[in-house]
PDB file of C-alpha atoms in Angstrom:
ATOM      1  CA  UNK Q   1      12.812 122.892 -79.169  1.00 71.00           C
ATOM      2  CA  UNK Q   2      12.907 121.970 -75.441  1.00 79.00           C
ATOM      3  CA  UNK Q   3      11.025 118.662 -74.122  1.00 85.00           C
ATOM      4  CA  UNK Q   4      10.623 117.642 -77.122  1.00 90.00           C
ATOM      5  CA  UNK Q   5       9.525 114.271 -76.042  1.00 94.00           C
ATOM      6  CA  UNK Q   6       6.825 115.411 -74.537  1.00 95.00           C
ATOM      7  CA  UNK Q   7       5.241 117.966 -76.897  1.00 95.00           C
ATOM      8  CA  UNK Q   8       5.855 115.252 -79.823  1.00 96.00           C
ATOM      9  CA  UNK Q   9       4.387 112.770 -77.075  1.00 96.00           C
ATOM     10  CA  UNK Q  10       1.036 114.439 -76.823  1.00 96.00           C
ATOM     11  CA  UNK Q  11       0.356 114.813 -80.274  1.00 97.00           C
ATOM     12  CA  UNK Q  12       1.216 111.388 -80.574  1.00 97.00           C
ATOM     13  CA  UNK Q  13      -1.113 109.876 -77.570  1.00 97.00           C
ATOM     14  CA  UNK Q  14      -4.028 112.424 -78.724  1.00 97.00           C
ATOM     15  CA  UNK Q  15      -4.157 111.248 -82.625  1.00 96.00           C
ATOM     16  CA  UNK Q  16      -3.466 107.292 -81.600  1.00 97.00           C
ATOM     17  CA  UNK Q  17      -6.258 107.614 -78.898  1.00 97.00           C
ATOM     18  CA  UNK Q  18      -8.692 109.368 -81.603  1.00 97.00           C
ATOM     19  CA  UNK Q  19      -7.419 107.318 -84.466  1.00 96.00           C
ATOM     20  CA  UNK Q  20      -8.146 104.038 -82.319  1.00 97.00           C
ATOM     21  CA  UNK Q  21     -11.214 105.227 -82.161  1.00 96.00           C
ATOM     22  CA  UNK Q  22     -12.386 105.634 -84.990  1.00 95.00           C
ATOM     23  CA  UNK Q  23     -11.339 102.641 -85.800  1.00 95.00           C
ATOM     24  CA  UNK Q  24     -12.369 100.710 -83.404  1.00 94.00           C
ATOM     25  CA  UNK Q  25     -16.043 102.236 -84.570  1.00 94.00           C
ATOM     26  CA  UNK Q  26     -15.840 101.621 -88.288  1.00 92.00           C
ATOM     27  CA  UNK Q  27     -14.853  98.166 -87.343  1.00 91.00           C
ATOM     28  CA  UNK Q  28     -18.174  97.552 -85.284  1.00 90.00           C
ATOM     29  CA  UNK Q  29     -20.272  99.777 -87.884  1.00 88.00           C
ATOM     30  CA  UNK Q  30     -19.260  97.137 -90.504  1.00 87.00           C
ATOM     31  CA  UNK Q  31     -19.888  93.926 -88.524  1.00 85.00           C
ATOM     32  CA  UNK Q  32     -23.733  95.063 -87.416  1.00 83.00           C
ATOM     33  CA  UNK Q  33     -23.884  96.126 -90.983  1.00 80.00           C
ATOM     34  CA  UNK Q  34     -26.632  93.920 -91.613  1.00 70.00           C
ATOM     35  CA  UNK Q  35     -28.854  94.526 -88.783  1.00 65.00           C
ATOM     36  CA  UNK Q  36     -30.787  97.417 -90.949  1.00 69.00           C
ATOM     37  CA  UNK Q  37     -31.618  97.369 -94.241  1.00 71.00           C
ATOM     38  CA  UNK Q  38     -29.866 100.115 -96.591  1.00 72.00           C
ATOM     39  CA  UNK Q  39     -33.365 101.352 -97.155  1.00 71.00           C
ATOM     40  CA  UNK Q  40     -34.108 101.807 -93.417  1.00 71.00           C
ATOM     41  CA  UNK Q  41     -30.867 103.690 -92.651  1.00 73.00           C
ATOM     42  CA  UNK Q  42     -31.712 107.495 -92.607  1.00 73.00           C
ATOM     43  CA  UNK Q  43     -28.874 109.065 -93.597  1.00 74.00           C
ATOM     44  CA  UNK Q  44     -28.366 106.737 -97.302  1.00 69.00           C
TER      45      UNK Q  44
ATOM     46  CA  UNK N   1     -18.919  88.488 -99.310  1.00 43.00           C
ATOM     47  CA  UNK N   2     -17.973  91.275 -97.090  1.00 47.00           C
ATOM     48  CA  UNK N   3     -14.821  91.242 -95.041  1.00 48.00           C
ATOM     49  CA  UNK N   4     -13.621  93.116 -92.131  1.00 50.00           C
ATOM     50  CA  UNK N   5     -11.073  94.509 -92.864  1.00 50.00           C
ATOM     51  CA  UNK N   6      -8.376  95.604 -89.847  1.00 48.00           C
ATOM     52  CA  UNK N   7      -8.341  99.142 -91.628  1.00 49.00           C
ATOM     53  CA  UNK N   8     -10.976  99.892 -92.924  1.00 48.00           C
ATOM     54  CA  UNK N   9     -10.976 102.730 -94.938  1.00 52.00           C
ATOM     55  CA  UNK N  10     -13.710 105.686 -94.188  1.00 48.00           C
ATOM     56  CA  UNK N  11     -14.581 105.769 -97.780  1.00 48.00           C
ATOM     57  CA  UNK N  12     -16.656 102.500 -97.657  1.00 62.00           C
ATOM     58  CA  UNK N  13     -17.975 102.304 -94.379  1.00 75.00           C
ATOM     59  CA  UNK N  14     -21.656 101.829 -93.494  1.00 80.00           C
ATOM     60  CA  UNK N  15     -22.164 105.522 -91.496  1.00 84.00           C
ATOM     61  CA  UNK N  16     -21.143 107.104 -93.743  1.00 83.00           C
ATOM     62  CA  UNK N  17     -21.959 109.772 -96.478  1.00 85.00           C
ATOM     63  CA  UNK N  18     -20.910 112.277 -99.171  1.00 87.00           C
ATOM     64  CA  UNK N  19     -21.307 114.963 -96.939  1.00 89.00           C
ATOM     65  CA  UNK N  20     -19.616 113.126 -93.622  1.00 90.00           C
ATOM     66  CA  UNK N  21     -16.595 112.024 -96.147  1.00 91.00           C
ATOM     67  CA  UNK N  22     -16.271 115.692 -97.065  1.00 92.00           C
ATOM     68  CA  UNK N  23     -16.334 116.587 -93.691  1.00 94.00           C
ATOM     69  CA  UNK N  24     -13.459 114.004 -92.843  1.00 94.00           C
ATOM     70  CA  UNK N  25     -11.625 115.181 -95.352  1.00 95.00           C
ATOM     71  CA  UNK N  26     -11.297 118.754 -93.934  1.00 96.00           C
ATOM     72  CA  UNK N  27     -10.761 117.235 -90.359  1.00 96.00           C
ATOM     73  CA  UNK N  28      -8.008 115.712 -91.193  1.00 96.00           C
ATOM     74  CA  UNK N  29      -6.230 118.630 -93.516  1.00 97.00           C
ATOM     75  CA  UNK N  30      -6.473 120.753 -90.510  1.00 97.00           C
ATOM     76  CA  UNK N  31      -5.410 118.459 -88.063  1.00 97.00           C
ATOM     77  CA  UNK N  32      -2.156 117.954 -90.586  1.00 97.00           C
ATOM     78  CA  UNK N  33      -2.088 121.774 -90.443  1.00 97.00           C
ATOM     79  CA  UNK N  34      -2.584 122.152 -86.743  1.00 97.00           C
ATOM     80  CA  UNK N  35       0.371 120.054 -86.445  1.00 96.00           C
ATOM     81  CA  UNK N  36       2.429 122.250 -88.511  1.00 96.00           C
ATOM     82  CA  UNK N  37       1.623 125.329 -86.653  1.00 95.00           C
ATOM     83  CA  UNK N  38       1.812 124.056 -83.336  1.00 93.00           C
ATOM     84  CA  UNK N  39       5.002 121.990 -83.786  1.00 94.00           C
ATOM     85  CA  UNK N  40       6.944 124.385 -86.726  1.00 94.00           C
ATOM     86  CA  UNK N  41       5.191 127.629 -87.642  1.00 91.00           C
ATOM     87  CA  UNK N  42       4.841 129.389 -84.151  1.00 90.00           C
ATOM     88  CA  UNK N  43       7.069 130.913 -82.175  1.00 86.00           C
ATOM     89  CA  UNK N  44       7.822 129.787 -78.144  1.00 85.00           C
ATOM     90  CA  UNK N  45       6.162 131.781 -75.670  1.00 84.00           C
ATOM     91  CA  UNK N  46       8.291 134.198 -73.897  1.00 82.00           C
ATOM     92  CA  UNK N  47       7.131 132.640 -70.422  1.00 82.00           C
ATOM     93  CA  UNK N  48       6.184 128.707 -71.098  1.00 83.00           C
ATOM     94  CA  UNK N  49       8.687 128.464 -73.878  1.00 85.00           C
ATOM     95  CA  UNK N  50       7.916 125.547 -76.158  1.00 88.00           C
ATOM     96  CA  UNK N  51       6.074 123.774 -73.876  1.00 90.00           C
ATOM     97  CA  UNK N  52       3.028 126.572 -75.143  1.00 92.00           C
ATOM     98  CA  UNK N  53       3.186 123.604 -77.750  1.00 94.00           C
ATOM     99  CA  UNK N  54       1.282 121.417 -75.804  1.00 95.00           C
ATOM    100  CA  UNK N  55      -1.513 124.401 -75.850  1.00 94.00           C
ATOM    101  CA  UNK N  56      -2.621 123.958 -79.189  1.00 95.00           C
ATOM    102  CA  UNK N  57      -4.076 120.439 -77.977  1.00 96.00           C
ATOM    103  CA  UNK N  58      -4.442 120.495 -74.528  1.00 96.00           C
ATOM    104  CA  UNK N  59      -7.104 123.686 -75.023  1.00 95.00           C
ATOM    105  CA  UNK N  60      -9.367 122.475 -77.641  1.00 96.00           C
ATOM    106  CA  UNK N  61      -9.792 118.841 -75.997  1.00 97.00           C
ATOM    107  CA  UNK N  62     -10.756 120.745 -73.180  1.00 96.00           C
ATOM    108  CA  UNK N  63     -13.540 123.055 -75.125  1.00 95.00           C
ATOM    109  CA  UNK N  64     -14.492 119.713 -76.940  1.00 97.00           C
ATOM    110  CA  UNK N  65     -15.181 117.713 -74.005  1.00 97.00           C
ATOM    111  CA  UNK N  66     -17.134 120.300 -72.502  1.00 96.00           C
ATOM    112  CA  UNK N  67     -19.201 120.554 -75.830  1.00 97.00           C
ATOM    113  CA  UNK N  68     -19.717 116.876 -75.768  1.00 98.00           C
ATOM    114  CA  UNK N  69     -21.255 117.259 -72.185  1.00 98.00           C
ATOM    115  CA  UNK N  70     -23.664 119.670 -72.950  1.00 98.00           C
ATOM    116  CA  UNK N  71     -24.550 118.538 -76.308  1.00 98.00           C
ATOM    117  CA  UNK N  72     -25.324 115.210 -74.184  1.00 98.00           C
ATOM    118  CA  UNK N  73     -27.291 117.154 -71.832  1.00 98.00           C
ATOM    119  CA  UNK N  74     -29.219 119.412 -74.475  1.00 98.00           C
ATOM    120  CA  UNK N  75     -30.055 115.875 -76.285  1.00 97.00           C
ATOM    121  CA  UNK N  76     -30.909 114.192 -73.293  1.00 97.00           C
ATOM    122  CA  UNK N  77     -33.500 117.408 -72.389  1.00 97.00           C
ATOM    123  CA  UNK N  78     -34.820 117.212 -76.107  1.00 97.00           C
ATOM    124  CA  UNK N  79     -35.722 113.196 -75.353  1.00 97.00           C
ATOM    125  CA  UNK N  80     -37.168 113.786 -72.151  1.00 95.00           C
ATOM    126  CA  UNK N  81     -39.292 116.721 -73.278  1.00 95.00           C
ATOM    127  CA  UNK N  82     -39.999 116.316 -76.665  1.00 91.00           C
ATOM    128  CA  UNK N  83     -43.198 115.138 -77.667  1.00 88.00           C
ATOM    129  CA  UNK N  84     -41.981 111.975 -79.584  1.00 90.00           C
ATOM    130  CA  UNK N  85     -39.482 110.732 -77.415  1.00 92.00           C
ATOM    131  CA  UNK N  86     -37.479 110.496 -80.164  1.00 93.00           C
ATOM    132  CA  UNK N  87     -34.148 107.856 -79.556  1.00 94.00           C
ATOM    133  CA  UNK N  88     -32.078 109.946 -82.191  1.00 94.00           C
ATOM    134  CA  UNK N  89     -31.540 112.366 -79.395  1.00 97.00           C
ATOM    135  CA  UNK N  90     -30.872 109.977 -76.880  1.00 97.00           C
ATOM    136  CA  UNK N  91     -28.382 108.173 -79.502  1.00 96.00           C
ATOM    137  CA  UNK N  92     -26.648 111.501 -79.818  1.00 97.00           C
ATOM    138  CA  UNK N  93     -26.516 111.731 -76.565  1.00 98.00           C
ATOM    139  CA  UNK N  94     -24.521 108.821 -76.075  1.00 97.00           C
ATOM    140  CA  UNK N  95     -22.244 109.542 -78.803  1.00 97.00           C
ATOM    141  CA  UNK N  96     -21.236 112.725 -77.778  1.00 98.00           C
ATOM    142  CA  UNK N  97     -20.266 111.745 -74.171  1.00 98.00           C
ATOM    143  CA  UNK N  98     -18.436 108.577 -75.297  1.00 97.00           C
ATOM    144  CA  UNK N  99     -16.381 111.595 -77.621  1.00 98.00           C
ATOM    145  CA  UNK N 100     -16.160 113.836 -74.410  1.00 98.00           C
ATOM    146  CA  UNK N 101     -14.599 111.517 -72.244  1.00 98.00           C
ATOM    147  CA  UNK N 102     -12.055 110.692 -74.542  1.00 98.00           C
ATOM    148  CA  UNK N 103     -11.372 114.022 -74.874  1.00 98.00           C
ATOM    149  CA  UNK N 104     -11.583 114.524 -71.608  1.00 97.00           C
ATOM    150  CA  UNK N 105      -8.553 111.703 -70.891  1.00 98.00           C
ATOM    151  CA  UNK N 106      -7.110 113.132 -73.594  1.00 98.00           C
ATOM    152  CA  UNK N 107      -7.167 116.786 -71.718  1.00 97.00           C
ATOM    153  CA  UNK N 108      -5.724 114.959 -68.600  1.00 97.00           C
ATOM    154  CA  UNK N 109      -2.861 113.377 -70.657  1.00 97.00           C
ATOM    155  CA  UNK N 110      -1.795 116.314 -72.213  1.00 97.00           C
ATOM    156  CA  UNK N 111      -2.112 118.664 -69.652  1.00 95.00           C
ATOM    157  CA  UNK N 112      -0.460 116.164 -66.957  1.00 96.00           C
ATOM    158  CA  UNK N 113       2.722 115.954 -70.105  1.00 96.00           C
ATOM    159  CA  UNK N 114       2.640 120.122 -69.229  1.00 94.00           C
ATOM    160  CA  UNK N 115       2.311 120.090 -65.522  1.00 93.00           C
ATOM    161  CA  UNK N 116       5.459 117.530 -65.786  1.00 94.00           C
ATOM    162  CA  UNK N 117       8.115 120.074 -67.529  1.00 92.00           C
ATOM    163  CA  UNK N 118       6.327 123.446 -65.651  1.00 90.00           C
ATOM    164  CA  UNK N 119       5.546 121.940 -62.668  1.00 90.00           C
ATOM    165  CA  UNK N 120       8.312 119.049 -61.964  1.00 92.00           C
ATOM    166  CA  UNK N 121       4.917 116.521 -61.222  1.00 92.00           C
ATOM    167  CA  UNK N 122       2.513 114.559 -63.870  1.00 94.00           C
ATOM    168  CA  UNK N 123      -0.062 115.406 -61.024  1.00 93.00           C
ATOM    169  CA  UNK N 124      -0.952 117.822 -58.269  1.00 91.00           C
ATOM    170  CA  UNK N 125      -4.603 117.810 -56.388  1.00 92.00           C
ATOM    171  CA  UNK N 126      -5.385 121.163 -57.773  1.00 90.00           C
ATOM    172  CA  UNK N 127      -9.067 122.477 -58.075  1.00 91.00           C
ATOM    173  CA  UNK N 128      -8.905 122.422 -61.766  1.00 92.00           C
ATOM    174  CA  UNK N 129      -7.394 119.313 -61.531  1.00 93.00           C
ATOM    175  CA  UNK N 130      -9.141 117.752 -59.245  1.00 94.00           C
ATOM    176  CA  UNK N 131     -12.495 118.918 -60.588  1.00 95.00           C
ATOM    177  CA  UNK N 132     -11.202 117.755 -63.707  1.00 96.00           C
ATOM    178  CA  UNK N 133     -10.315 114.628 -63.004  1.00 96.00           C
ATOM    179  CA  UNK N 134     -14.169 114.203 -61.184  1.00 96.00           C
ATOM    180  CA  UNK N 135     -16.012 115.496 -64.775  1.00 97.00           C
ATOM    181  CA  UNK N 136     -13.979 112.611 -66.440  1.00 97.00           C
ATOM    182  CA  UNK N 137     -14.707 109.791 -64.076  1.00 97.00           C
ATOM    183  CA  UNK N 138     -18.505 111.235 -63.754  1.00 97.00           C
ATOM    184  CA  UNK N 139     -19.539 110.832 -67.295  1.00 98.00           C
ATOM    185  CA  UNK N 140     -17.479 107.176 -67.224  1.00 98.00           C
ATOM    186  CA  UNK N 141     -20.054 106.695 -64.694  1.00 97.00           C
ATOM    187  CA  UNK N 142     -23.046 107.740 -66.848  1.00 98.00           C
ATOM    188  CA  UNK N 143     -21.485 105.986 -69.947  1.00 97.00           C
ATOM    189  CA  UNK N 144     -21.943 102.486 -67.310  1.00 97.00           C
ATOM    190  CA  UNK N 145     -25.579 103.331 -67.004  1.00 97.00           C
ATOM    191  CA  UNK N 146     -26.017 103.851 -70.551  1.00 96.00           C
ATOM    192  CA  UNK N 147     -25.231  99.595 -70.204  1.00 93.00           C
ATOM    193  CA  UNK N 148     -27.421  98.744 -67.402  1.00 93.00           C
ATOM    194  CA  UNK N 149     -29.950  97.206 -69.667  1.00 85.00           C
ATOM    195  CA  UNK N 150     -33.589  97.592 -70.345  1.00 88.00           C
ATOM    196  CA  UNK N 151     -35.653  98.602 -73.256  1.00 92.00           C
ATOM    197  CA  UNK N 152     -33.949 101.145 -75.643  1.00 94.00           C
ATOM    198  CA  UNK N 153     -36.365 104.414 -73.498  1.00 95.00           C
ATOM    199  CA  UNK N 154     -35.376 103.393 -69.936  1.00 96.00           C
ATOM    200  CA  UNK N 155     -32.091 103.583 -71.128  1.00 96.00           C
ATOM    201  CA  UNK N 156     -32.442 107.138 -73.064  1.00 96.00           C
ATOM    202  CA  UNK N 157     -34.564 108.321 -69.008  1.00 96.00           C
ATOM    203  CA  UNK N 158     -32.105 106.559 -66.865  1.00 96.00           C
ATOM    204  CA  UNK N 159     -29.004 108.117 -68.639  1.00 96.00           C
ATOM    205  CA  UNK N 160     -30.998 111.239 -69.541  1.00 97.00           C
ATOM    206  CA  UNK N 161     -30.896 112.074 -65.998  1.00 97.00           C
ATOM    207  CA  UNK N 162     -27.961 111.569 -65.063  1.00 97.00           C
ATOM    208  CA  UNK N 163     -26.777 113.745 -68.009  1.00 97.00           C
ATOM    209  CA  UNK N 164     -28.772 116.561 -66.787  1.00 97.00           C
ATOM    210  CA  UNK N 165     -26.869 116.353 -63.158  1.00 97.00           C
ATOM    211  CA  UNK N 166     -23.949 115.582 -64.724  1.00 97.00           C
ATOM    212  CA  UNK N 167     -23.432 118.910 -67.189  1.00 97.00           C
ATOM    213  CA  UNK N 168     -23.744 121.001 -63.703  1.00 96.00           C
ATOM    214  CA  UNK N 169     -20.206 120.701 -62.626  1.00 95.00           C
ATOM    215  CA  UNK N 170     -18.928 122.204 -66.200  1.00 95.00           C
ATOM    216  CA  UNK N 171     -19.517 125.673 -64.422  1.00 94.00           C
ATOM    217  CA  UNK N 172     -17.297 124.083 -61.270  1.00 94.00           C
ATOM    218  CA  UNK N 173     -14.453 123.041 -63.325  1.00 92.00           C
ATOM    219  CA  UNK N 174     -14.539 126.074 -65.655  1.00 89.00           C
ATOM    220  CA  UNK N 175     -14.671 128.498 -63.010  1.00 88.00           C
ATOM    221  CA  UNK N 176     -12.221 126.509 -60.100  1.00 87.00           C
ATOM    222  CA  UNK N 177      -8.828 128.290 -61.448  1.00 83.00           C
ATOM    223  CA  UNK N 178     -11.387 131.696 -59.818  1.00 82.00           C
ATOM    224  CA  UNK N 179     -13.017 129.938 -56.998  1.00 83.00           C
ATOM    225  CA  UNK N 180     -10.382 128.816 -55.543  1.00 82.00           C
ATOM    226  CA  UNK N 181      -6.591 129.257 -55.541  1.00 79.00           C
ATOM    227  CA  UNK N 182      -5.218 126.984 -58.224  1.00 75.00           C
ATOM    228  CA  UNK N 183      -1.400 125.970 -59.744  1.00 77.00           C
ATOM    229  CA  UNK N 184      -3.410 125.832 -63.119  1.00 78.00           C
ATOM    230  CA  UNK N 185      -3.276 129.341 -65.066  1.00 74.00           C
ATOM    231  CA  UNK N 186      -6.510 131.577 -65.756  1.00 72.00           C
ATOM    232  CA  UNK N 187      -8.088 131.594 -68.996  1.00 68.00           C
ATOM    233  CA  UNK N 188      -5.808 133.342 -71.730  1.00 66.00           C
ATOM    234  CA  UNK N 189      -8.283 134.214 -74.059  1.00 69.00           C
ATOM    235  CA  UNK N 190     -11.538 134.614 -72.607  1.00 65.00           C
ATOM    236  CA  UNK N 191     -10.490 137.108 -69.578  1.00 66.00           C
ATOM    237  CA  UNK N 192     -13.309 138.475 -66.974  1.00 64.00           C
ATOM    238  CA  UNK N 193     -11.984 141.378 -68.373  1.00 69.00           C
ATOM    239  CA  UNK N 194     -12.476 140.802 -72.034  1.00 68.00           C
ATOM    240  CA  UNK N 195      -7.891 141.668 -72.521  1.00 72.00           C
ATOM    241  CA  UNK N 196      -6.746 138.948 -74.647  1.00 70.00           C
ATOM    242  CA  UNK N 197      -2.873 138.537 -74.259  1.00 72.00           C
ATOM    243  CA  UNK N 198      -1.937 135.861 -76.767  1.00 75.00           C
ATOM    244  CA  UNK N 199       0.572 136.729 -79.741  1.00 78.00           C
ATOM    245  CA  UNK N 200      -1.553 136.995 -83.490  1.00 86.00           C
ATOM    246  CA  UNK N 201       0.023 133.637 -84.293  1.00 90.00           C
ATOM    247  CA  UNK N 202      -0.163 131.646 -81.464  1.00 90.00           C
ATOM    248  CA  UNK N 203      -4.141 133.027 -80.521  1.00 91.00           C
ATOM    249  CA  UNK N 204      -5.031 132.191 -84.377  1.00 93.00           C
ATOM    250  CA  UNK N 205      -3.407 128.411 -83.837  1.00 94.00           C
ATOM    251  CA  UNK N 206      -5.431 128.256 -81.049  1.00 94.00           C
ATOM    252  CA  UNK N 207      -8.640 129.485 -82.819  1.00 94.00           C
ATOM    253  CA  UNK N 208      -7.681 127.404 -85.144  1.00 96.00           C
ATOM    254  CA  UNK N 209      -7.273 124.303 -83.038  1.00 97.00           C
ATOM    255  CA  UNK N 210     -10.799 124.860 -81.242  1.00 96.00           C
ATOM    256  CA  UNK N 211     -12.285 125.010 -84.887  1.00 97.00           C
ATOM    257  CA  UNK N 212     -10.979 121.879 -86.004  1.00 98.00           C
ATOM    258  CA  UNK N 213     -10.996 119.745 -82.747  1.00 98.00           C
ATOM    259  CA  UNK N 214     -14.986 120.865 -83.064  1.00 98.00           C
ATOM    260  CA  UNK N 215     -15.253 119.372 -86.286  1.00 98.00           C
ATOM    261  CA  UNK N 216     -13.766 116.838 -85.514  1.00 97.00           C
ATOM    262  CA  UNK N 217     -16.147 115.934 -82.768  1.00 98.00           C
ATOM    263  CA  UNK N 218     -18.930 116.495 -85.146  1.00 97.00           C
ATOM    264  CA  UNK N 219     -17.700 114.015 -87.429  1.00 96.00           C
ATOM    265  CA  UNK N 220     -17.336 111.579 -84.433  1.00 97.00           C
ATOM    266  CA  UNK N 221     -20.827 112.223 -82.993  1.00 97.00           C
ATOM    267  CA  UNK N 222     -22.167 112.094 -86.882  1.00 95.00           C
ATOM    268  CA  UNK N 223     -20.831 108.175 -87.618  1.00 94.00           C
ATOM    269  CA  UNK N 224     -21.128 106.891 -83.367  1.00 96.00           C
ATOM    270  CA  UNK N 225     -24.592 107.779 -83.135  1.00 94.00           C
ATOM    271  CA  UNK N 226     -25.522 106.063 -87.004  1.00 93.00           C
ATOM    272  CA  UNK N 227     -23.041 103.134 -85.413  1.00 93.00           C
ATOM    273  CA  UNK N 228     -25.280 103.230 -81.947  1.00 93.00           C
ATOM    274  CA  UNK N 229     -28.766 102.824 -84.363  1.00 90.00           C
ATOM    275  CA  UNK N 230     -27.147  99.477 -85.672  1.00 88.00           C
ATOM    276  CA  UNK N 231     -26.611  98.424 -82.620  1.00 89.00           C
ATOM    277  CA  UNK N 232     -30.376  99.369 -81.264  1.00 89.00           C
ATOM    278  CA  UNK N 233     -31.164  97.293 -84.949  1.00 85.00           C
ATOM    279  CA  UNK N 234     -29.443  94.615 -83.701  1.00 81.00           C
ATOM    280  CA  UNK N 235     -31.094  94.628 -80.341  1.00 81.00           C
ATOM    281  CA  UNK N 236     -34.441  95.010 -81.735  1.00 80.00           C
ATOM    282  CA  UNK N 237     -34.210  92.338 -83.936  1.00 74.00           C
ATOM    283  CA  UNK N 238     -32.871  90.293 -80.945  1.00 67.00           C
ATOM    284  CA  UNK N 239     -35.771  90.540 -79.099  1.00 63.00           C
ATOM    285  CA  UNK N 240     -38.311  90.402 -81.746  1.00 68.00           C
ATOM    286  CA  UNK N 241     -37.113  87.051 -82.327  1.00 69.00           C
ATOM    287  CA  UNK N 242     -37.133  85.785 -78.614  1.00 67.00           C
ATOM    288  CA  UNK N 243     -40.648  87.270 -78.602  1.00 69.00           C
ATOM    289  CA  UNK N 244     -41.906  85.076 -81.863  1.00 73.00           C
ATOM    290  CA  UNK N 245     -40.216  82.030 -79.758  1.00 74.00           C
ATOM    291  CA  UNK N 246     -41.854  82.431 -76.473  1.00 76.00           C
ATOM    292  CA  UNK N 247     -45.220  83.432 -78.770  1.00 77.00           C
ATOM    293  CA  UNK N 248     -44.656  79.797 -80.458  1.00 78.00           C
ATOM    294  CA  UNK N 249     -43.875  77.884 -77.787  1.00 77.00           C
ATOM    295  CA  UNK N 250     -46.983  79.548 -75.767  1.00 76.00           C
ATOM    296  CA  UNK N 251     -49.191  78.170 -79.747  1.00 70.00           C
TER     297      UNK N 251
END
């Protein structure tokens, strides 16, 4: 495969930038945690 | 005593659900087989050679971001006109174009990593490019307002607005590579003319691709918008204290 740096590159850069993210999300869902009660959340 | 942990895992976290772990589940097998298929299983093209590679991402961040944008304009519409003025829509709203524009950058990326082998340049002022590049930095801009401030409504109006302006140059961007004359190639699959000139393997990765960077954006939209109604919780709870202080100091 030619350029392979570059193919490999932007799967790389697309799952970091989504995996950040995500994580970066799930890391703010659990610190406001407590701002609702489980009973208020709509989707539990 | 809960702890935040640096990764966290998506089993235990507070947005989410049996279905929306299920869901997560099946993004990520078919991201794992995306990668396969666009990296092992297909063959190079007979013209890009492997750089065709870099289709089976660059393509369905595109279609994504352009979902995200009018999935935040729908929402925004079903705010502004809906009889409750309900701020799940505008939440949605906001999740989806914080999605889009990172799949927007993530569009530019990738497709500046392809102009760089085909073209010999990371960057050429191009009309799809260009336009491109203005979709991206417009819905950066309506991501700002979304932190202007204000009650939880002017927000969902102010940014609601925008939104609706906003999703008008999809049609510019989509339809520059015909407007005008472009470096960037026509579409492959969906052709004025309905011909479809892809290989079975390569259109199916790309199918494919569309199908699960779609999910995935569902998935996205599903926890950022349960994240964003924390955050309104927080807010609300903010200010309903401030009010009970300025209520006692008034007593």
């Amino acid at each position: 495969m030619d350029h392979v740096s570059f193919i490999v590159g932007g799967y790389v850069v697309t799952f970091i930038a989504v995996g950040a993210y995500v994580l970066r999300m799930f890391r703010q869902a659990r610190k406001i945690n407590g701002a609702m009660a489980e009973s208020d959340k709509p989707w539990r | 005593m809960n702890s935040i942990h640096p990764f966290p895992s998506p089993v235990d976290t507070p947005t989410g659900t049996r279905a929306s772990r299920g869901l997560g589940i099946v993004v990520f097998l078919g991201m794992v087989f995306l990668t396969l298929l666009g990296l092992f299983f297909t063959d190079e093209d007979v013209v890009q050679g492997s750089t065709v590679r870099l289709m089976y991402i660059h393509v369905p961040t595109a279609w994504v971001a352009y979902l995200a944008f009018i999935v935040t304009a729908v929402t925004s519409a079903m705010y502004m006109w809906g009889k409750q003025h309900s701020l799940t829509f505008d939440r949605i709203a906001g999740a989806s174009a914080e999605v889009g524009v990172i799949f927007m950058g993530l569009c530019l990326v990738t497709g500046s990593l392809w102009g760089r082998i085909t073209w010999g340049t990371y960057w050429q002022w191009d009309p799809r490019l260009t336009t491109t590049a203005f979709l991206f930095v417009t819905y950066v801009g309506y991501l700002a307002v979304r932190d202007l401030g204000g009650s939880h409504h002017q927000r969902a109006k102010r940014s609601g607005v925008v939104a609706l302006l906003a999703v008008l140059e999809i049609p510019l961007v989509h339809f520059s590579v015909v407007l005008w004359r472009s470096l960037h190639q026509e579409a492959s699959v969906l052709q004025p003319n309905g011909d479809v000139t892809m290989d079975g393997l390569m259109l199916f990765s790309l199918l494919f691709g569309v199908a699960v960077f779609t999910l995935l954006f569902s998935w996205m939209v599903l926890h950022r918008q349960r994240v964003l109604a924390l955050a309104d919780a927080i807010e609300d709870g903010g200010l309903e204290t401030a009010l009970q202080e300025r209520r006692n100091e008034a007593n």
